[in-house]
Coordinates of C-alpha atoms and ligand atoms in Angstrom, one line a residue:
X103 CA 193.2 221.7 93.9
X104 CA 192.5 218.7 95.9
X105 CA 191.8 218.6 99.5
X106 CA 194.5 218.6 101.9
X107 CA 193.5 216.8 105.1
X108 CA 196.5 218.3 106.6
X109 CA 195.9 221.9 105.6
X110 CA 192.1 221.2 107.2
X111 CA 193.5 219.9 110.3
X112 CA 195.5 222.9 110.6
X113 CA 193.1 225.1 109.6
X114 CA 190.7 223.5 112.2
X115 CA 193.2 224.0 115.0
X116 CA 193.8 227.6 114.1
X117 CA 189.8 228.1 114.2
X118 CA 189.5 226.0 117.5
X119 CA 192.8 228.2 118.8
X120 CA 190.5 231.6 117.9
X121 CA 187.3 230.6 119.6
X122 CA 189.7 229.4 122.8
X123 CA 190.9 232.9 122.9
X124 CA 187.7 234.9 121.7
X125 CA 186.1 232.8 124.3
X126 CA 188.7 233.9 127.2
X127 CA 188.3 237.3 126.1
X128 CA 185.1 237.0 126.5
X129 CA 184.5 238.4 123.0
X130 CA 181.1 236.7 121.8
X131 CA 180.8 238.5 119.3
X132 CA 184.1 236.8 117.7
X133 CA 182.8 233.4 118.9
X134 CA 179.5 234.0 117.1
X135 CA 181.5 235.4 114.0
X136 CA 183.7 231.6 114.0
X137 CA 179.9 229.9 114.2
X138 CA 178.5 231.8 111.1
X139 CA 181.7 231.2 109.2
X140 CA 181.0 227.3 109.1
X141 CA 183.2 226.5 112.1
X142 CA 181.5 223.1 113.2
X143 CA 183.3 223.2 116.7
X144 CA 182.7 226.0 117.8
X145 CA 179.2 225.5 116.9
X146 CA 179.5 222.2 118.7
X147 CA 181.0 224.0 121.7
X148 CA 178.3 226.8 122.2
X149 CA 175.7 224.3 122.0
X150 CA 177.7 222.3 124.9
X151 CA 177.7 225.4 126.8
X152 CA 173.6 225.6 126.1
X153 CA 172.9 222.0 127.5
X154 CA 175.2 222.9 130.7
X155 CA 173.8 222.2 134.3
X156 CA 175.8 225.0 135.5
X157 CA 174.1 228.0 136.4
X158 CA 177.5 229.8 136.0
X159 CA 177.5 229.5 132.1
X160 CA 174.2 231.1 131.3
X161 CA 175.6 234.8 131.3
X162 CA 177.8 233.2 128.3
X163 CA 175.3 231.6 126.8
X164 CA 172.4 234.6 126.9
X165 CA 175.4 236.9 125.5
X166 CA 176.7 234.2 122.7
X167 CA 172.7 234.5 121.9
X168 CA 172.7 238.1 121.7
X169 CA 175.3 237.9 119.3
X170 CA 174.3 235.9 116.7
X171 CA 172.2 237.6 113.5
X172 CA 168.8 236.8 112.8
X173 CA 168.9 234.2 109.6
X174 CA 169.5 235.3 106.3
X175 CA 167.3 233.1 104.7
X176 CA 163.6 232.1 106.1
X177 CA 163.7 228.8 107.9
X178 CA 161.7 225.8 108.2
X179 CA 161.0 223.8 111.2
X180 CA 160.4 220.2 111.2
X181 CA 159.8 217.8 114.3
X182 CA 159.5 214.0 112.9
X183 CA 158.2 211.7 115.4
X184 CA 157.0 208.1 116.0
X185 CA 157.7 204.9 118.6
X186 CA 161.4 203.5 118.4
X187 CA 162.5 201.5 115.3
X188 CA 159.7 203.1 113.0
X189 CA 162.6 204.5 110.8
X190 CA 163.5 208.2 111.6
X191 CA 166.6 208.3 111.4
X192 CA 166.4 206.6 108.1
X193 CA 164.2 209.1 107.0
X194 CA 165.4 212.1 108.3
X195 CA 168.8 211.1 106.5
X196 CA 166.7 210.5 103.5
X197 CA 164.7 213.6 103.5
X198 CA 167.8 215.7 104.9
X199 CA 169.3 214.9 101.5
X200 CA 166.8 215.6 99.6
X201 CA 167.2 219.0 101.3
X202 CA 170.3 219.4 100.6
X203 CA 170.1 218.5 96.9
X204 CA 167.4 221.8 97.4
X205 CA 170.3 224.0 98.1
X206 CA 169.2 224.0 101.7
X207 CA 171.5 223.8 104.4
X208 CA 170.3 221.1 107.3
X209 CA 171.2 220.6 110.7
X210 CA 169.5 217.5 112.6
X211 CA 168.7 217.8 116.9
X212 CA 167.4 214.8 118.1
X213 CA 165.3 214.4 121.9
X214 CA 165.3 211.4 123.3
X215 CA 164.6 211.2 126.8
X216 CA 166.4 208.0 126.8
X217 CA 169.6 208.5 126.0
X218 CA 170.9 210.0 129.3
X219 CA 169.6 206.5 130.7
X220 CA 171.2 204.3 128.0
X221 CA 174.0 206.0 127.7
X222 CA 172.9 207.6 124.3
X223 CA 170.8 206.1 122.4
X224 CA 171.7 208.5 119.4
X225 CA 175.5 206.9 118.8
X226 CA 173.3 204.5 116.8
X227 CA 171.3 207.1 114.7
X228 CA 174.6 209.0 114.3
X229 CA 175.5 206.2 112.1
X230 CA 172.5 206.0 110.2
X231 CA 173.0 209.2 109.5
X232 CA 176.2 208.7 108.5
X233 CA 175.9 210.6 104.8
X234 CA 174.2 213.5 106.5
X235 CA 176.6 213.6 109.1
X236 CA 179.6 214.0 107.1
X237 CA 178.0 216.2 104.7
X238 CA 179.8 219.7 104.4
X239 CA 176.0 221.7 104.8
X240 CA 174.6 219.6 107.4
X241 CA 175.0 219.0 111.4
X242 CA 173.9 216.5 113.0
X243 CA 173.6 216.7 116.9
X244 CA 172.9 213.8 119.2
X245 CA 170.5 214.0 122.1
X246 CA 171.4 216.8 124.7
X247 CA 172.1 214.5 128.2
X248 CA 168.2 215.1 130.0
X249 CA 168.2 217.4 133.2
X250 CA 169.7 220.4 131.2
X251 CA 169.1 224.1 133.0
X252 CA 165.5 224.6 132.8
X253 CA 164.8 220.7 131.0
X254 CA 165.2 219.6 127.7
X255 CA 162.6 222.0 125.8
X256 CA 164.6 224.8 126.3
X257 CA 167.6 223.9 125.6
X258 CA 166.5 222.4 122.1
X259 CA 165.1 225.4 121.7
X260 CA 167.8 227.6 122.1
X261 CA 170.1 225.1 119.9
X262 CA 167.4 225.5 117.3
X263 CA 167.6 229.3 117.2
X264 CA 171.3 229.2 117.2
X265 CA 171.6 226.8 114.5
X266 CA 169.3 229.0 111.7
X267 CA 171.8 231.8 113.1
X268 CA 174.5 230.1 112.1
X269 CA 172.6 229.4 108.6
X270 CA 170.9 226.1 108.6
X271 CA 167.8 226.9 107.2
X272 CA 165.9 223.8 107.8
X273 CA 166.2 222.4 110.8
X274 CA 164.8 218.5 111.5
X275 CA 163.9 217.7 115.3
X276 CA 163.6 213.4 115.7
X277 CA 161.8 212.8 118.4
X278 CA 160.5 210.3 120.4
X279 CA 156.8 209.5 120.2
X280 CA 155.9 209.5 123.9
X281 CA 154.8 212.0 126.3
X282 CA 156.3 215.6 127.7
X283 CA 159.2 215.5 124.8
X284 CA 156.9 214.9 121.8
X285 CA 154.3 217.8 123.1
X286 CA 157.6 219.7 123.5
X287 CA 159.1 219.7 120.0
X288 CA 155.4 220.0 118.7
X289 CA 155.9 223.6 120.3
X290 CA 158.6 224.9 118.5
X291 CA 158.3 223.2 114.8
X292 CA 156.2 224.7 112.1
X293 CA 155.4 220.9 110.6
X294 CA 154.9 217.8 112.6
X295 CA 155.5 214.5 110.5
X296 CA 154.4 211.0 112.8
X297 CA 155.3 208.0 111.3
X298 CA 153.7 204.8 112.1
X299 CA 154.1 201.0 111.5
X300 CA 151.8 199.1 109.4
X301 CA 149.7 196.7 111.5
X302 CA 151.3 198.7 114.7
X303 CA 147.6 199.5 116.0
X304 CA 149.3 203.2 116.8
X305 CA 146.8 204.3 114.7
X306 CA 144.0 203.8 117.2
X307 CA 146.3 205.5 119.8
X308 CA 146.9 208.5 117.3
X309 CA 143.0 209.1 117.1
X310 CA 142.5 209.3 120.8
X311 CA 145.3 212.1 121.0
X312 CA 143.6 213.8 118.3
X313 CA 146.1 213.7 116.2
X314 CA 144.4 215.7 113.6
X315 CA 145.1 218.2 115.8
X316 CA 148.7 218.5 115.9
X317 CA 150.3 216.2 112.7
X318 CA 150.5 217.8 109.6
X319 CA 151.8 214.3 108.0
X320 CA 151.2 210.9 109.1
X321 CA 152.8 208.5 106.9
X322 CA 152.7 204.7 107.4
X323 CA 156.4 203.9 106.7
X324 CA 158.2 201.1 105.9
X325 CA 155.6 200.4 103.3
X326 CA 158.2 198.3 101.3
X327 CA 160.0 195.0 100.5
X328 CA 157.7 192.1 100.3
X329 CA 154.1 192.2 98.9
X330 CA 152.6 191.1 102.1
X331 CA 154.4 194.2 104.0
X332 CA 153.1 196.7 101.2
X333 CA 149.5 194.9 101.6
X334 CA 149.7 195.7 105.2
X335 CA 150.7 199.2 104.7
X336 CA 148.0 200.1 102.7
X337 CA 144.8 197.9 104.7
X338 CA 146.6 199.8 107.9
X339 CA 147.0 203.0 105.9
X340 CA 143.2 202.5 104.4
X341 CA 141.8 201.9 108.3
X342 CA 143.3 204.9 109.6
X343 CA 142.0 207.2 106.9
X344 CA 138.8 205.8 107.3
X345 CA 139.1 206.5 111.0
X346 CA 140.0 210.2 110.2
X347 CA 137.3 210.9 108.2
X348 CA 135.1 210.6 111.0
X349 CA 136.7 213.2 112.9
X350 CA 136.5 217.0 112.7
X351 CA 139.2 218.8 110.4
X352 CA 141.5 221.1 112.1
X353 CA 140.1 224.7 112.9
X354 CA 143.1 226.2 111.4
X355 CA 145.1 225.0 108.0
X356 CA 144.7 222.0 105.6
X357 CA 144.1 218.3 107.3
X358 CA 146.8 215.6 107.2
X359 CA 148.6 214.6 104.2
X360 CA 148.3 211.1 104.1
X361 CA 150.4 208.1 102.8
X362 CA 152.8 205.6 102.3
X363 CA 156.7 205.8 103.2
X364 CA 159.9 203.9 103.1
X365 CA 162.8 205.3 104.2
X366 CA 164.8 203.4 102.1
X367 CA 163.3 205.0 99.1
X368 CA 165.1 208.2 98.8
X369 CA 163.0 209.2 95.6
X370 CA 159.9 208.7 97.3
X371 CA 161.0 210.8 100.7
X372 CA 162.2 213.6 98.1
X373 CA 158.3 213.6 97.1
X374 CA 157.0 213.8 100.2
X375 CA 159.6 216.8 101.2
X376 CA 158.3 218.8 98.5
X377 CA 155.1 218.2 99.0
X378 CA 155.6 219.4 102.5
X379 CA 157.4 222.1 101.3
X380 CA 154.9 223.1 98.9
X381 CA 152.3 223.1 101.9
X382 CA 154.8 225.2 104.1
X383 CA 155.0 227.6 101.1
X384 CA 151.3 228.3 101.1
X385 CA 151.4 228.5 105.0
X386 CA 153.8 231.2 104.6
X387 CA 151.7 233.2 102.1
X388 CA 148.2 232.7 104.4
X389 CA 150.0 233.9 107.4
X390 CA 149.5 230.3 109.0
X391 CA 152.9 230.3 109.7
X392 CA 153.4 233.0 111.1
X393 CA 150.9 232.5 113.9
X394 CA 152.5 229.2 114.2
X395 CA 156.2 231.1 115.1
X396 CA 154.0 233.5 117.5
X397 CA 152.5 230.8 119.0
X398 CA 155.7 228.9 119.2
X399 CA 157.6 232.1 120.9
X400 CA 155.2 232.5 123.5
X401 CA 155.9 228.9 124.5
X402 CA 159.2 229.5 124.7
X403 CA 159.1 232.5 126.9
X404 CA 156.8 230.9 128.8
X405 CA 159.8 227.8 129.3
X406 CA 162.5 230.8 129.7
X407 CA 160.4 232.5 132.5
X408 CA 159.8 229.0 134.6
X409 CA 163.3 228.5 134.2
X410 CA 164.2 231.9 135.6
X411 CA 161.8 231.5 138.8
X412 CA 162.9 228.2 139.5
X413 CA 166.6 230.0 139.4
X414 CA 166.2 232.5 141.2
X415 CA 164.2 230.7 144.0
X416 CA 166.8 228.2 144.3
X417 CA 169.9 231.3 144.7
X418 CA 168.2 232.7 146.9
X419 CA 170.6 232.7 149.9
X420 CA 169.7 230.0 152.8
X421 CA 168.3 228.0 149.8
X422 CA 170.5 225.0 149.9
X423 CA 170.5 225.1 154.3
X424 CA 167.0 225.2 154.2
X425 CA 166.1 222.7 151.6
X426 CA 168.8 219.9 153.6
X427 CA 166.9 220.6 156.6
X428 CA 163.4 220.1 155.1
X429 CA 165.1 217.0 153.8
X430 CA 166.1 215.7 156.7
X431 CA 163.1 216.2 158.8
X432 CA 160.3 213.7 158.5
X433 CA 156.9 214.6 157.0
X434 CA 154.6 211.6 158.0
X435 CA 151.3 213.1 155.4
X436 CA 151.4 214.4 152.4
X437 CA 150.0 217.6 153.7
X438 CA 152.4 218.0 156.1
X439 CA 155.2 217.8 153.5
X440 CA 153.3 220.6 151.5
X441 CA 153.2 222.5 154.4
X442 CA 156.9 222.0 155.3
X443 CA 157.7 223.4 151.4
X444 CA 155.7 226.2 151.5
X445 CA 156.8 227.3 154.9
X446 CA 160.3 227.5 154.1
X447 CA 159.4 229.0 150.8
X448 CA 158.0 231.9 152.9
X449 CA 160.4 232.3 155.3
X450 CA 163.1 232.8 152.0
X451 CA 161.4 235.4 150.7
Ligands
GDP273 N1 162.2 198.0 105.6 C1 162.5 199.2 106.1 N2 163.3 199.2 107.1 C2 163.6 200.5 107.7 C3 163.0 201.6 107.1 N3 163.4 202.7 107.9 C4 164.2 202.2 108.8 N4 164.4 200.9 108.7 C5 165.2 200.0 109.6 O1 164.5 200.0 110.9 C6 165.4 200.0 111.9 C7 165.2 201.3 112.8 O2 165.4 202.4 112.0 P1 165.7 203.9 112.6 O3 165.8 204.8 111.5 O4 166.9 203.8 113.5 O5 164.4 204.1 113.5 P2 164.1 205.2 114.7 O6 164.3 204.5 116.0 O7 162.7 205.5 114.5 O8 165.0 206.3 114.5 C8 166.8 200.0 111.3 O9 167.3 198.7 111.2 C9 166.5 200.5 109.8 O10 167.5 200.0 108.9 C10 162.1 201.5 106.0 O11 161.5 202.5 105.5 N5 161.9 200.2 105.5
MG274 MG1 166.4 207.3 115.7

């Protein structure tokens, strides 16, 4: 039978109507069961209530958590990464499909630090991602708006678990290439894929982070279009291999695949996701990965327990009176404002 918009729409409404009403029952469990039926909203929703500011919402949350069943199938974490206009998007659509085509079901996060400033920057990826946005097994979420409960980190984190719950079994993290947010997703993805621009000089940048360190593919992408581009992709591609080869290879695991990309050539992402796949496979089987996930659950307890002393420090009744007042007062060194902080930290105690 063919599909019947209407018939969706109602069946939609009569979905969004169950999770209203399992939701002011306070029955998580039945909002977790809508989430691993398929139901896009209520997924949607619960990740809403994960990026809220309000303190209020977190006993929801933690329980909605709770609730959900560890993932059927094993999952795969991937955080792609590189300066703006490098091509994620393009190529997370590209290697999303690819995914897909695998059987795999995909759901896309993006952090961008940005976005809350620009009004979110991720409207514009949305449409690149159009295909894997309307795609029945993927989900594609925009940027959570910064200052969450307990920053960014966690709440991606918590997204991510909640989306191999509901059964996306790879999940692709784009993130920008700069500072706290990049180290961040780095933490909680079992394969790191940086992509550069040909002639960018990012390559001499990626050597003094010692990248070899933390990417597990480095692809110089947009390596297509006119010969001159190509050319440049490869001398750029050939100097920062020489460049590695200088360096140590990482302590633990196999060094850096290497290459050419292009987004645009959907064949050519495919071969690089199974490639990566293939390597994820035989991380699997040397227990690589499964230090990686250890490794990666420490950091996020460690980002759970900061948030929890920063919560309960700022509940703490007098909190708000005191701060004002330590606010108001003038602190003419910077000694004397340490002072001031830790003295009404004591005195709430
Ligand atoms: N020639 C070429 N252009 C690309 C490629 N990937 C992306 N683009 C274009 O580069 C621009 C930025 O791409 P986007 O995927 O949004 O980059 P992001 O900011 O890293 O997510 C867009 O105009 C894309 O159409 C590629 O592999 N080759
Ligand atoms: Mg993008």
């Amino acid at each position: 039978m063919a599909k019947d918009p209407e018939n969706n729409a109602r069946s939609r409404a009569l979905r969004n109507i169950r999770t209203a009403r399992a939701r002011s029952r306070g029955d998580v469990h039945e909002w977790a069961d809508t989430i691993i039926q398929g139901d896009r909203a209520a997924l949607a929703q619960a990740i809403s209530l994960i990026e809220s500011r309000r303190e209020a919402d977190r006993p929801e949350v933690e329980a909605l958590l709770a609730a959900m069943p560890s993932p059927a199938k094993p999952t795969r974490r991937y955080g792609i990464t590189g300066v703006p206009g490098v091509g994620k998007s393009t190529w997370i659509e590209s290697a999303g499909m690819a995914l897909l085509d695998q059987g795999h079901r995909v759901a896309v996060l993006a952090v961008d630090p940005s976005s809350s400033r620009t009004g979110g920057s991720m409207l514009g990826d949305k449409t690149r991602m159009e295909v894997l946005a309307r795609h029945p097994k993927a989900f594609v979420r925009p940027s959570p708006a910064g200052n969450t409960l307990g920053g960014v980190a966690r709440a991606t984190h918590e997204t991510l678990l909640l989306c191999e719950a509901a059964g996306f079994n790879r999940v692709l993290i784009e993130t920008v290439g700069v500072g706290q947010s990049e180290t961040e997703v780095r933490r909680m993805t079992d394969a790191f894929i940086l992509l550069m621009l040909p002639g960018g000089g990012d390559g001499v940048q990626g050597i003094k982070r010692g990248i070899l360190e933390w990417a597990d593919v480095v692809l110089m992408n947009k390596a297509d279009g006119p010969a001159e581009q190509i050319d440049l992709a490869k001398s750029s591609l050939a100097a920062f291999r020489g460049a590695l080869a200088l360096m140590q290879p990482p302590l633990d695991g196999e060094p850096p695949l290497l290459g050419l990309s292009s987004g645009l050539d959907s064949d050519g992402v495919r071969t690089w996701m199974e490639q990566i796949e293939g390597r994820m496979e035989r991380a699997a089987s040397s227990g690589q990965l499964n230090d990686r996930r250890s490794r990666q659950e420490k950091a996020a307890l460690d980002a759970l327990l900061d948030r929890e002393i920063l919560m309960r420090m700022k509940s703490k009744p007098g909190f708000d009176q005191a701060w004002k007042q330590l606010q108001s007062e003038s602190h003419r060194t910077q000694s004397a404002a340490f002072d001031a902080i830790r003295r009404m930290l004591d005195r709430l105690d």
